[in-house]
């Protein structure tokens, strides 16, 4: 592959998608979303895919201390994350965002409810990459090269964003 540089393990990356708000429970300020998929994203090092096979996604961190941010700004915390799961059949991850009630969180929550903001992005780190050469297939036989497949990765935050990169996940998306 003619790349500038290979992807690095452990560096936090971001990937955005249309906010797949699956459900809003107003009394709990809970919004159910999808936050990642296997959509190919173009990076400086080539095509990137987040694998969603069994055991590929480590959800421990996001389920224990995960927060929702606005546009990946670490100082703009909107609420907490609950119930993050990976559906390895659908090849997507899902979670609930429980919005806080402060002024900034309320503003974003209302924009999500009104469907003005529909984008979701996940911040993640990759522990294991598989490089797939042009004309070759990945070890699981599902991805054609050239591509870099994140075969072990960890979501660290979920952001409501104004401009998503992956339009297959987000608010209102299954």
JSON list of C-alpha atoms in Angstrom, two decimals:
[
{"chain": "A", "resi": 1, "resn": "UNK", "atom": "CA", "xyz": [0.00, 0.00, 0.00]},
{"chain": "A", "resi": 2, "resn": "UNK", "atom": "CA", "xyz": [1.26, 3.46, -0.81]},
{"chain": "A", "resi": 3, "resn": "UNK", "atom": "CA", "xyz": [0.57, 5.11, 2.53]},
{"chain": "A", "resi": 4, "resn": "UNK", "atom": "CA", "xyz": [2.22, 7.98, 4.27]},
{"chain": "A", "resi": 5, "resn": "UNK", "atom": "CA", "xyz": [2.37, 6.11, 7.53]},
{"chain": "A", "resi": 6, "resn": "UNK", "atom": "CA", "xyz": [0.87, 3.06, 9.21]},
{"chain": "A", "resi": 7, "resn": "UNK", "atom": "CA", "xyz": [-1.78, 3.50, 11.91]},
{"chain": "A", "resi": 8, "resn": "UNK", "atom": "CA", "xyz": [-0.50, 3.51, 15.46]},
{"chain": "A", "resi": 9, "resn": "UNK", "atom": "CA", "xyz": [-1.76, 1.34, 18.31]},
{"chain": "A", "resi": 10, "resn": "UNK", "atom": "CA", "xyz": [-3.17, 3.09, 21.35]},
{"chain": "A", "resi": 11, "resn": "UNK", "atom": "CA", "xyz": [-3.68, 6.53, 19.79]},
{"chain": "A", "resi": 12, "resn": "UNK", "atom": "CA", "xyz": [-7.19, 7.87, 20.23]},
{"chain": "A", "resi": 13, "resn": "UNK", "atom": "CA", "xyz": [-9.06, 8.20, 16.95]},
{"chain": "A", "resi": 14, "resn": "UNK", "atom": "CA", "xyz": [-12.54, 9.47, 16.13]},
{"chain": "A", "resi": 15, "resn": "UNK", "atom": "CA", "xyz": [-15.18, 8.27, 13.75]},
{"chain": "A", "resi": 16, "resn": "UNK", "atom": "CA", "xyz": [-18.48, 10.01, 13.10]},
{"chain": "A", "resi": 17, "resn": "UNK", "atom": "CA", "xyz": [-21.84, 8.77, 11.90]},
{"chain": "A", "resi": 18, "resn": "UNK", "atom": "CA", "xyz": [-25.37, 10.06, 11.51]},
{"chain": "A", "resi": 19, "resn": "UNK", "atom": "CA", "xyz": [-26.90, 10.01, 14.93]},
{"chain": "A", "resi": 20, "resn": "UNK", "atom": "CA", "xyz": [-28.97, 6.90, 15.03]},
{"chain": "A", "resi": 21, "resn": "UNK", "atom": "CA", "xyz": [-31.39, 7.98, 17.68]},
{"chain": "A", "resi": 22, "resn": "UNK", "atom": "CA", "xyz": [-33.37, 4.84, 18.02]},
{"chain": "A", "resi": 23, "resn": "UNK", "atom": "CA", "xyz": [-35.57, 6.05, 20.86]},
{"chain": "A", "resi": 24, "resn": "UNK", "atom": "CA", "xyz": [-35.98, 9.06, 23.15]},
{"chain": "A", "resi": 25, "resn": "UNK", "atom": "CA", "xyz": [-37.37, 8.60, 26.66]},
{"chain": "A", "resi": 26, "resn": "UNK", "atom": "CA", "xyz": [-37.99, 12.19, 27.71]},
{"chain": "A", "resi": 27, "resn": "UNK", "atom": "CA", "xyz": [-38.80, 11.46, 31.37]},
{"chain": "A", "resi": 28, "resn": "UNK", "atom": "CA", "xyz": [-35.33, 9.87, 31.78]},
{"chain": "A", "resi": 29, "resn": "UNK", "atom": "CA", "xyz": [-33.54, 12.20, 29.33]},
{"chain": "A", "resi": 30, "resn": "UNK", "atom": "CA", "xyz": [-32.40, 8.94, 27.71]},
{"chain": "A", "resi": 31, "resn": "UNK", "atom": "CA", "xyz": [-31.54, 8.71, 24.01]},
{"chain": "A", "resi": 32, "resn": "UNK", "atom": "CA", "xyz": [-30.80, 5.28, 22.53]},
{"chain": "A", "resi": 33, "resn": "UNK", "atom": "CA", "xyz": [-28.25, 5.45, 19.70]},
{"chain": "A", "resi": 34, "resn": "UNK", "atom": "CA", "xyz": [-25.99, 3.42, 17.45]},
{"chain": "A", "resi": 35, "resn": "UNK", "atom": "CA", "xyz": [-22.40, 4.64, 17.60]},
{"chain": "A", "resi": 36, "resn": "UNK", "atom": "CA", "xyz": [-20.22, 2.52, 15.32]},
{"chain": "A", "resi": 37, "resn": "UNK", "atom": "CA", "xyz": [-20.37, 0.27, 12.30]},
{"chain": "A", "resi": 38, "resn": "UNK", "atom": "CA", "xyz": [-18.06, -1.41, 9.81]},
{"chain": "A", "resi": 39, "resn": "UNK", "atom": "CA", "xyz": [-18.34, 1.40, 7.28]},
{"chain": "A", "resi": 40, "resn": "UNK", "atom": "CA", "xyz": [-15.02, 2.07, 5.57]},
{"chain": "A", "resi": 41, "resn": "UNK", "atom": "CA", "xyz": [-13.51, 5.42, 6.60]},
{"chain": "A", "resi": 42, "resn": "UNK", "atom": "CA", "xyz": [-10.69, 7.03, 4.62]},
{"chain": "A", "resi": 43, "resn": "UNK", "atom": "CA", "xyz": [-7.70, 7.94, 6.82]},
{"chain": "A", "resi": 44, "resn": "UNK", "atom": "CA", "xyz": [-4.26, 9.39, 6.06]},
{"chain": "A", "resi": 45, "resn": "UNK", "atom": "CA", "xyz": [-2.89, 5.81, 6.15]},
{"chain": "A", "resi": 46, "resn": "UNK", "atom": "CA", "xyz": [-5.60, 4.29, 3.93]},
{"chain": "A", "resi": 47, "resn": "UNK", "atom": "CA", "xyz": [-9.01, 2.69, 4.36]},
{"chain": "A", "resi": 48, "resn": "UNK", "atom": "CA", "xyz": [-9.97, 1.87, 7.95]},
{"chain": "A", "resi": 49, "resn": "UNK", "atom": "CA", "xyz": [-12.62, -0.57, 9.17]},
{"chain": "A", "resi": 50, "resn": "UNK", "atom": "CA", "xyz": [-13.70, -1.15, 12.76]},
{"chain": "A", "resi": 51, "resn": "UNK", "atom": "CA", "xyz": [-14.36, -4.88, 13.03]},
{"chain": "A", "resi": 52, "resn": "UNK", "atom": "CA", "xyz": [-17.47, -5.86, 15.00]},
{"chain": "A", "resi": 53, "resn": "UNK", "atom": "CA", "xyz": [-16.86, -9.61, 15.22]},
{"chain": "A", "resi": 54, "resn": "UNK", "atom": "CA", "xyz": [-17.31, -11.39, 18.57]},
{"chain": "A", "resi": 55, "resn": "UNK", "atom": "CA", "xyz": [-14.57, -10.19, 20.93]},
{"chain": "A", "resi": 56, "resn": "UNK", "atom": "CA", "xyz": [-13.38, -7.33, 18.71]},
{"chain": "A", "resi": 57, "resn": "UNK", "atom": "CA", "xyz": [-14.95, -4.46, 20.67]},
{"chain": "A", "resi": 58, "resn": "UNK", "atom": "CA", "xyz": [-13.96, -3.96, 24.33]},
{"chain": "A", "resi": 59, "resn": "UNK", "atom": "CA", "xyz": [-16.93, -2.21, 25.96]},
{"chain": "A", "resi": 60, "resn": "UNK", "atom": "CA", "xyz": [-15.72, -2.37, 29.58]},
{"chain": "A", "resi": 61, "resn": "UNK", "atom": "CA", "xyz": [-14.41, 1.20, 29.72]},
{"chain": "A", "resi": 62, "resn": "UNK", "atom": "CA", "xyz": [-17.37, 2.86, 27.97]},
{"chain": "A", "resi": 63, "resn": "UNK", "atom": "CA", "xyz": [-19.80, 0.97, 30.22]},
{"chain": "A", "resi": 64, "resn": "UNK", "atom": "CA", "xyz": [-17.94, 1.79, 33.43]},
{"chain": "A", "resi": 65, "resn": "UNK", "atom": "CA", "xyz": [-16.81, 5.42, 32.97]},
{"chain": "A", "resi": 66, "resn": "UNK", "atom": "CA", "xyz": [-18.04, 6.44, 29.51]},
{"chain": "A", "resi": 67, "resn": "UNK", "atom": "CA", "xyz": [-19.38, 9.92, 28.90]},
{"chain": "A", "resi": 68, "resn": "UNK", "atom": "CA", "xyz": [-21.16, 11.71, 26.09]},
{"chain": "A", "resi": 69, "resn": "UNK", "atom": "CA", "xyz": [-19.42, 14.82, 24.76]},
{"chain": "A", "resi": 70, "resn": "UNK", "atom": "CA", "xyz": [-20.30, 17.52, 22.25]},
{"chain": "A", "resi": 71, "resn": "UNK", "atom": "CA", "xyz": [-18.04, 17.52, 19.15]},
{"chain": "A", "resi": 72, "resn": "UNK", "atom": "CA", "xyz": [-15.34, 15.54, 21.05]},
{"chain": "A", "resi": 73, "resn": "UNK", "atom": "CA", "xyz": [-14.72, 18.48, 23.42]},
{"chain": "A", "resi": 74, "resn": "UNK", "atom": "CA", "xyz": [-13.58, 16.88, 26.66]},
{"chain": "A", "resi": 75, "resn": "UNK", "atom": "CA", "xyz": [-14.73, 19.89, 28.65]},
{"chain": "A", "resi": 76, "resn": "UNK", "atom": "CA", "xyz": [-18.29, 19.76, 27.23]},
{"chain": "A", "resi": 77, "resn": "UNK", "atom": "CA", "xyz": [-19.74, 16.70, 28.96]},
{"chain": "A", "resi": 78, "resn": "UNK", "atom": "CA", "xyz": [-23.39, 16.14, 28.05]},
{"chain": "A", "resi": 79, "resn": "UNK", "atom": "CA", "xyz": [-24.11, 13.08, 30.18]},
{"chain": "A", "resi": 80, "resn": "UNK", "atom": "CA", "xyz": [-23.25, 9.47, 30.86]},
{"chain": "A", "resi": 81, "resn": "UNK", "atom": "CA", "xyz": [-23.26, 6.31, 28.75]},
{"chain": "A", "resi": 82, "resn": "UNK", "atom": "CA", "xyz": [-25.23, 3.21, 29.72]},
{"chain": "A", "resi": 83, "resn": "UNK", "atom": "CA", "xyz": [-25.98, -0.17, 28.15]},
{"chain": "A", "resi": 84, "resn": "UNK", "atom": "CA", "xyz": [-23.27, -0.16, 25.46]},
{"chain": "A", "resi": 85, "resn": "UNK", "atom": "CA", "xyz": [-23.47, -3.41, 23.48]},
{"chain": "A", "resi": 86, "resn": "UNK", "atom": "CA", "xyz": [-22.08, -4.80, 20.25]},
{"chain": "A", "resi": 87, "resn": "UNK", "atom": "CA", "xyz": [-24.45, -6.63, 17.96]},
{"chain": "A", "resi": 88, "resn": "UNK", "atom": "CA", "xyz": [-22.06, -8.86, 16.05]},
{"chain": "A", "resi": 89, "resn": "UNK", "atom": "CA", "xyz": [-24.86, -9.98, 13.72]},
{"chain": "A", "resi": 90, "resn": "UNK", "atom": "CA", "xyz": [-25.75, -6.43, 12.64]},
{"chain": "A", "resi": 91, "resn": "UNK", "atom": "CA", "xyz": [-22.08, -5.36, 12.95]},
{"chain": "A", "resi": 92, "resn": "UNK", "atom": "CA", "xyz": [-22.97, -2.22, 14.96]},
{"chain": "A", "resi": 93, "resn": "UNK", "atom": "CA", "xyz": [-22.66, -0.96, 18.52]},
{"chain": "A", "resi": 94, "resn": "UNK", "atom": "CA", "xyz": [-25.48, 0.61, 20.50]},
{"chain": "A", "resi": 95, "resn": "UNK", "atom": "CA", "xyz": [-25.74, 2.59, 23.74]},
{"chain": "A", "resi": 96, "resn": "UNK", "atom": "CA", "xyz": [-27.94, 4.95, 25.74]},
{"chain": "A", "resi": 97, "resn": "UNK", "atom": "CA", "xyz": [-26.96, 8.54, 26.46]},
{"chain": "A", "resi": 98, "resn": "UNK", "atom": "CA", "xyz": [-28.51, 9.94, 29.64]},
{"chain": "A", "resi": 99, "resn": "UNK", "atom": "CA", "xyz": [-28.31, 13.71, 29.26]},
{"chain": "A", "resi": 100, "resn": "UNK", "atom": "CA", "xyz": [-27.48, 15.91, 32.25]},
{"chain": "A", "resi": 101, "resn": "UNK", "atom": "CA", "xyz": [-29.79, 18.82, 33.09]},
{"chain": "A", "resi": 102, "resn": "UNK", "atom": "CA", "xyz": [-27.29, 21.72, 33.03]},
{"chain": "A", "resi": 103, "resn": "UNK", "atom": "CA", "xyz": [-27.83, 24.52, 30.50]},
{"chain": "A", "resi": 104, "resn": "UNK", "atom": "CA", "xyz": [-25.32, 23.30, 27.91]},
{"chain": "A", "resi": 105, "resn": "UNK", "atom": "CA", "xyz": [-26.55, 19.69, 28.02]},
{"chain": "A", "resi": 106, "resn": "UNK", "atom": "CA", "xyz": [-30.17, 20.83, 27.81]},
{"chain": "A", "resi": 107, "resn": "UNK", "atom": "CA", "xyz": [-29.43, 22.88, 24.69]},
{"chain": "A", "resi": 108, "resn": "UNK", "atom": "CA", "xyz": [-27.88, 19.88, 22.89]},
{"chain": "A", "resi": 109, "resn": "UNK", "atom": "CA", "xyz": [-30.57, 17.50, 24.19]},
{"chain": "A", "resi": 110, "resn": "UNK", "atom": "CA", "xyz": [-33.30, 19.70, 22.67]},
{"chain": "A", "resi": 111, "resn": "UNK", "atom": "CA", "xyz": [-31.44, 19.79, 19.33]},
{"chain": "A", "resi": 112, "resn": "UNK", "atom": "CA", "xyz": [-31.21, 15.99, 19.35]},
{"chain": "A", "resi": 113, "resn": "UNK", "atom": "CA", "xyz": [-34.93, 15.67, 20.19]},
{"chain": "A", "resi": 114, "resn": "UNK", "atom": "CA", "xyz": [-35.87, 18.10, 17.40]},
{"chain": "A", "resi": 115, "resn": "UNK", "atom": "CA", "xyz": [-33.60, 16.15, 14.99]},
{"chain": "A", "resi": 116, "resn": "UNK", "atom": "CA", "xyz": [-31.47, 19.20, 14.24]},
{"chain": "A", "resi": 117, "resn": "UNK", "atom": "CA", "xyz": [-28.45, 17.25, 15.51]},
{"chain": "A", "resi": 118, "resn": "UNK", "atom": "CA", "xyz": [-28.35, 13.68, 14.20]},
{"chain": "A", "resi": 119, "resn": "UNK", "atom": "CA", "xyz": [-24.62, 12.93, 14.14]},
{"chain": "A", "resi": 120, "resn": "UNK", "atom": "CA", "xyz": [-22.78, 10.60, 16.50]},
{"chain": "A", "resi": 121, "resn": "UNK", "atom": "CA", "xyz": [-19.05, 10.05, 16.65]},
{"chain": "A", "resi": 122, "resn": "UNK", "atom": "CA", "xyz": [-17.05, 7.59, 18.69]},
{"chain": "A", "resi": 123, "resn": "UNK", "atom": "CA", "xyz": [-13.62, 8.27, 20.14]},
{"chain": "A", "resi": 124, "resn": "UNK", "atom": "CA", "xyz": [-11.64, 5.01, 20.34]},
{"chain": "A", "resi": 125, "resn": "UNK", "atom": "CA", "xyz": [-8.23, 3.44, 20.63]},
{"chain": "A", "resi": 126, "resn": "UNK", "atom": "CA", "xyz": [-7.03, 0.44, 18.62]},
{"chain": "A", "resi": 127, "resn": "UNK", "atom": "CA", "xyz": [-5.02, -2.35, 20.25]},
{"chain": "A", "resi": 128, "resn": "UNK", "atom": "CA", "xyz": [-4.63, -4.64, 17.23]},
{"chain": "A", "resi": 129, "resn": "UNK", "atom": "CA", "xyz": [-4.53, -3.73, 13.54]},
{"chain": "A", "resi": 130, "resn": "UNK", "atom": "CA", "xyz": [-4.67, -6.15, 10.63]},
{"chain": "A", "resi": 131, "resn": "UNK", "atom": "CA", "xyz": [-3.14, -4.81, 7.41]},
{"chain": "A", "resi": 132, "resn": "UNK", "atom": "CA", "xyz": [-4.82, -6.30, 4.34]},
{"chain": "A", "resi": 133, "resn": "UNK", "atom": "CA", "xyz": [-2.88, -5.89, 1.10]},
{"chain": "A", "resi": 134, "resn": "UNK", "atom": "CA", "xyz": [-4.51, -5.01, -2.21]},
{"chain": "A", "resi": 135, "resn": "UNK", "atom": "CA", "xyz": [-6.19, -8.06, -3.76]},
{"chain": "A", "resi": 136, "resn": "UNK", "atom": "CA", "xyz": [-6.13, -9.98, -0.45]},
{"chain": "A", "resi": 137, "resn": "UNK", "atom": "CA", "xyz": [-8.85, -10.77, 2.10]},
{"chain": "A", "resi": 138, "resn": "UNK", "atom": "CA", "xyz": [-8.80, -10.19, 5.86]},
{"chain": "A", "resi": 139, "resn": "UNK", "atom": "CA", "xyz": [-8.23, -13.12, 8.20]},
{"chain": "A", "resi": 140, "resn": "UNK", "atom": "CA", "xyz": [-11.98, -13.35, 8.88]},
{"chain": "A", "resi": 141, "resn": "UNK", "atom": "CA", "xyz": [-12.64, -13.47, 5.12]},
{"chain": "A", "resi": 142, "resn": "UNK", "atom": "CA", "xyz": [-14.96, -10.45, 5.15]},
{"chain": "A", "resi": 143, "resn": "UNK", "atom": "CA", "xyz": [-12.86, -7.45, 4.11]},
{"chain": "A", "resi": 144, "resn": "UNK", "atom": "CA", "xyz": [-10.99, -6.89, 0.84]},
{"chain": "A", "resi": 145, "resn": "UNK", "atom": "CA", "xyz": [-7.74, -4.95, 0.77]},
{"chain": "A", "resi": 146, "resn": "UNK", "atom": "CA", "xyz": [-6.19, -2.59, 0.68]},
{"chain": "A", "resi": 147, "resn": "UNK", "atom": "CA", "xyz": [-7.40, -1.76, 4.19]},
{"chain": "A", "resi": 148, "resn": "UNK", "atom": "CA", "xyz": [-6.46, -1.56, 7.82]},
{"chain": "A", "resi": 149, "resn": "UNK", "atom": "CA", "xyz": [-8.85, -3.49, 10.06]},
{"chain": "A", "resi": 150, "resn": "UNK", "atom": "CA", "xyz": [-9.12, -2.65, 13.77]},
{"chain": "A", "resi": 151, "resn": "UNK", "atom": "CA", "xyz": [-9.58, -6.21, 15.09]},
{"chain": "A", "resi": 152, "resn": "UNK", "atom": "CA", "xyz": [-9.31, -5.24, 18.79]},
{"chain": "A", "resi": 153, "resn": "UNK", "atom": "CA", "xyz": [-10.51, -1.75, 19.72]},
{"chain": "A", "resi": 154, "resn": "UNK", "atom": "CA", "xyz": [-11.95, 0.17, 22.67]},
{"chain": "A", "resi": 155, "resn": "UNK", "atom": "CA", "xyz": [-14.52, 3.01, 22.55]},
{"chain": "A", "resi": 156, "resn": "UNK", "atom": "CA", "xyz": [-13.54, 5.72, 25.07]},
{"chain": "A", "resi": 157, "resn": "UNK", "atom": "CA", "xyz": [-16.24, 8.36, 24.50]},
{"chain": "A", "resi": 158, "resn": "UNK", "atom": "CA", "xyz": [-19.31, 9.02, 22.38]},
{"chain": "A", "resi": 159, "resn": "UNK", "atom": "CA", "xyz": [-19.96, 12.49, 20.98]},
{"chain": "A", "resi": 160, "resn": "UNK", "atom": "CA", "xyz": [-23.01, 14.20, 19.59]},
{"chain": "A", "resi": 161, "resn": "UNK", "atom": "CA", "xyz": [-21.58, 15.98, 16.56]},
{"chain": "A", "resi": 162, "resn": "UNK", "atom": "CA", "xyz": [-22.68, 18.48, 13.96]},
{"chain": "A", "resi": 163, "resn": "UNK", "atom": "CA", "xyz": [-20.79, 16.82, 11.07]},
{"chain": "A", "resi": 164, "resn": "UNK", "atom": "CA", "xyz": [-20.63, 12.98, 11.10]},
{"chain": "A", "resi": 165, "resn": "UNK", "atom": "CA", "xyz": [-18.21, 10.83, 9.07]},
{"chain": "A", "resi": 166, "resn": "UNK", "atom": "CA", "xyz": [-20.08, 7.48, 9.24]},
{"chain": "A", "resi": 167, "resn": "UNK", "atom": "CA", "xyz": [-23.64, 7.99, 8.04]},
{"chain": "A", "resi": 168, "resn": "UNK", "atom": "CA", "xyz": [-24.78, 4.48, 8.91]},
{"chain": "A", "resi": 169, "resn": "UNK", "atom": "CA", "xyz": [-25.04, 5.11, 12.68]},
{"chain": "A", "resi": 170, "resn": "UNK", "atom": "CA", "xyz": [-26.48, 7.84, 14.87]},
{"chain": "A", "resi": 171, "resn": "UNK", "atom": "CA", "xyz": [-29.81, 9.04, 16.20]},
{"chain": "A", "resi": 172, "resn": "UNK", "atom": "CA", "xyz": [-32.75, 7.27, 14.63]},
{"chain": "A", "resi": 173, "resn": "UNK", "atom": "CA", "xyz": [-30.61, 4.69, 12.86]},
{"chain": "A", "resi": 174, "resn": "UNK", "atom": "CA", "xyz": [-30.91, 0.98, 13.52]}
]
